[in-house]
Structure formats: C-alpha cells, structure tokens
PDB file of C-alpha atoms in Angstrom:
ATOM      1  CA  MET A1132       0.285  -0.086  -0.053  1.00 53.00           C
ATOM      2  CA  LEU A1133       1.267   3.507  -0.963  1.00 55.00           C
ATOM      3  CA  ALA A1134       0.747   6.108   1.770  1.00 57.00           C
ATOM      4  CA  PRO A1135       0.200   9.398   0.601  1.00 59.00           C
ATOM      5  CA  LEU A1136       3.450  11.613   1.217  1.00 70.00           C
ATOM      6  CA  VAL A1137       3.153  14.126   4.148  1.00 71.00           C
ATOM      7  CA  SER A1138       5.876  15.901   5.915  1.00 84.00           C
ATOM      8  CA  SER A1139       7.618  14.482   9.456  1.00 87.00           C
ATOM      9  CA  GLU A1140       5.918  17.593  10.917  1.00 91.00           C
ATOM     10  CA  ASP A1141       2.300  16.813   9.347  1.00 88.00           C
ATOM     11  CA  GLU A1142       3.065  13.264  10.177  1.00 87.00           C
ATOM     12  CA  ARG A1143       3.830  14.167  13.950  1.00 91.00           C
ATOM     13  CA  ARG A1144       0.671  16.479  14.057  1.00 92.00           C
ATOM     14  CA  ILE A1145      -1.662  14.148  12.735  1.00 90.00           C
ATOM     15  CA  GLN A1146      -0.146  11.518  14.944  1.00 92.00           C
ATOM     16  CA  GLY A1147      -0.837  13.874  18.154  1.00 95.00           C
ATOM     17  CA  ASP A1148      -4.137  14.594  16.667  1.00 95.00           C
ATOM     18  CA  ALA A1149      -5.311  10.774  16.598  1.00 95.00           C
ATOM     19  CA  GLN A1150      -3.494  10.151  19.914  1.00 97.00           C
ATOM     20  CA  ARG A1151      -5.979  12.945  21.557  1.00 97.00           C
ATOM     21  CA  ARG A1152      -8.701  11.632  20.017  1.00 97.00           C
ATOM     22  CA  ILE A1153      -7.956   8.126  20.804  1.00 97.00           C
ATOM     23  CA  ASP A1154      -7.465   9.520  24.852  1.00 98.00           C
ATOM     24  CA  GLY A1155     -10.769  11.450  24.506  1.00 97.00           C
ATOM     25  CA  THR A1156     -12.849   8.670  23.678  1.00 97.00           C
ATOM     26  CA  GLU A1157     -11.261   6.152  26.303  1.00 97.00           C
ATOM     27  CA  ARG A1158     -12.419   9.342  28.375  1.00 97.00           C
ATOM     28  CA  LEU A1159     -16.209   8.979  27.108  1.00 96.00           C
ATOM     29  CA  VAL A1160     -16.297   4.960  27.134  1.00 96.00           C
ATOM     30  CA  ARG A1161     -14.985   5.326  30.974  1.00 95.00           C
ATOM     31  CA  GLN A1162     -17.989   7.132  31.821  1.00 92.00           C
ATOM     32  CA  ILE A1163     -20.607   4.679  30.067  1.00 92.00           C
ATOM     33  CA  ASP A1164     -21.860   2.281  33.085  1.00 91.00           C
ATOM     34  CA  GLN A1165     -21.771  -0.493  30.986  1.00 91.00           C
ATOM     35  CA  ARG A1166     -24.469  -2.577  32.972  1.00 91.00           C
ATOM     36  CA  ARG A1167     -27.073  -0.373  31.833  1.00 90.00           C
ATOM     37  CA  LEU A1168     -26.479  -0.692  28.303  1.00 94.00           C
ATOM     38  CA  VAL A1169     -29.203  -2.671  26.068  1.00 95.00           C
ATOM     39  CA  ASP A1170     -27.976  -5.283  23.371  1.00 95.00           C
ATOM     40  CA  GLU A1171     -27.961  -2.511  20.235  1.00 95.00           C
ATOM     41  CA  GLN A1172     -25.783   0.186  23.096  1.00 96.00           C
ATOM     42  CA  GLN A1173     -23.692  -2.925  23.625  1.00 96.00           C
ATOM     43  CA  GLN A1174     -22.785  -3.710  20.197  1.00 97.00           C
ATOM     44  CA  SER A1175     -22.087  -0.106  20.054  1.00 97.00           C
ATOM     45  CA  LEU A1176     -19.718   0.021  22.682  1.00 97.00           C
ATOM     46  CA  LEU A1177     -17.850  -3.687  21.121  1.00 97.00           C
ATOM     47  CA  THR A1178     -17.371  -1.201  17.859  1.00 98.00           C
ATOM     48  CA  ILE A1179     -16.130   1.438  19.556  1.00 98.00           C
ATOM     49  CA  GLN A1180     -13.398  -0.524  21.315  1.00 97.00           C
ATOM     50  CA  SER A1181     -12.788  -2.133  18.242  1.00 98.00           C
ATOM     51  CA  PHE A1182     -12.005   0.896  16.281  1.00 98.00           C
ATOM     52  CA  LEU A1183      -9.978   1.807  19.125  1.00 98.00           C
ATOM     53  CA  THR A1184      -7.592  -0.967  18.900  1.00 98.00           C
ATOM     54  CA  LYS A1185      -7.587  -0.496  15.328  1.00 98.00           C
ATOM     55  CA  ALA A1186      -6.569   2.836  15.778  1.00 98.00           C
ATOM     56  CA  LYS A1187      -3.428   2.134  18.464  1.00 97.00           C
ATOM     57  CA  GLU A1188      -2.212  -0.274  15.998  1.00 97.00           C
ATOM     58  CA  ALA A1189      -2.561   1.823  12.786  1.00 97.00           C
ATOM     59  CA  LEU A1190      -0.554   4.386  15.249  1.00 95.00           C
ATOM     60  CA  THR A1191       1.874   1.794  15.929  1.00 95.00           C
ATOM     61  CA  GLU A1192       2.380   1.089  12.073  1.00 95.00           C
ATOM     62  CA  LYS A1193       2.733   4.857  11.183  1.00 91.00           C
ATOM     63  CA  ASP A1194      -0.107   4.766   9.484  1.00 93.00           C
ATOM     64  CA  MET A1195      -1.581   8.220  10.611  1.00 91.00           C
ATOM     65  CA  GLN A1196      -4.378   8.645   8.249  1.00 91.00           C
ATOM     66  CA  ARG A1197      -6.301   5.591   9.305  1.00 96.00           C
ATOM     67  CA  ALA A1198      -5.261   5.901  12.991  1.00 96.00           C
ATOM     68  CA  MET A1199      -7.197   9.155  12.572  1.00 95.00           C
ATOM     69  CA  THR A1200      -9.833   7.893  10.809  1.00 96.00           C
ATOM     70  CA  LEU A1201     -10.704   5.087  12.910  1.00 97.00           C
ATOM     71  CA  ALA A1202     -10.152   7.245  16.189  1.00 97.00           C
ATOM     72  CA  ASP A1203     -12.426   9.849  14.813  1.00 97.00           C
ATOM     73  CA  LYS A1204     -15.116   6.914  14.339  1.00 98.00           C
ATOM     74  CA  ALA A1205     -14.400   5.610  17.666  1.00 98.00           C
ATOM     75  CA  TYR A1206     -15.039   8.895  19.112  1.00 97.00           C
ATOM     76  CA  LEU A1207     -17.859  10.104  17.242  1.00 97.00           C
ATOM     77  CA  LEU A1208     -19.813   7.038  18.104  1.00 97.00           C
ATOM     78  CA  ALA A1209     -18.756   7.103  21.801  1.00 97.00           C
ATOM     79  CA  ASN A1210     -20.015  10.550  21.769  1.00 96.00           C
ATOM     80  CA  GLU A1211     -23.551   9.462  20.668  1.00 96.00           C
ATOM     81  CA  LEU A1212     -23.601   6.667  23.211  1.00 96.00           C
ATOM     82  CA  VAL A1213     -22.969   8.876  25.719  1.00 95.00           C
ATOM     83  CA  ARG A1214     -25.548  10.949  24.942  1.00 94.00           C
ATOM     84  CA  THR A1215     -28.145   8.114  24.321  1.00 92.00           C
ATOM     85  CA  LEU A1216     -27.658   7.051  28.237  1.00 90.00           C
ATOM     86  CA  ARG A1217     -27.925  10.882  29.617  1.00 85.00           C
TER      87      ARG A1217
END
C-alpha cells in the first residue's frame, strides 16, 4: 500500500491529533455504565472498542491517516452512546 506523502511535521501533528482523539474516546467510554446498556448499545460499545484497538495498531504501524479515521469513528460513536445514556 502506498501511503500519501506527508512531511514528518504533518505526520507528528496527525499522530498527536489521533492520540488525543483516542484519549478523549477512552475518557467517554469510562463514563459509560456498561451494566445499563441494552443489546444495541452493548454492540456500539464493542464497535467503539474495536475501532480504538485498530486506531492504536495503525499508530504503531505509523499509518497516521488510518489511525485518525478510526479514532474519529470511535469518538463519534462514543459521543453518541454517552448522549443516549443521559
């Protein structure tokens, strides 16, 4: 796979953004009382955790774009889930 050419400065910025998004998502997930989740919400949580795992793997592999995309998806889902539980 050919990675788009980004400068090391851009790569560091994207890596930082992705890491912050992952951290923010993990904070949201910690707010969720998993015992209160119905089946559909439980499935969402599993999807969020899967996206987070894959985002971290992508960071490790230096695939910053993929890490950011996955971290974003996880964050949006987690944010939505937290809102439905309020």
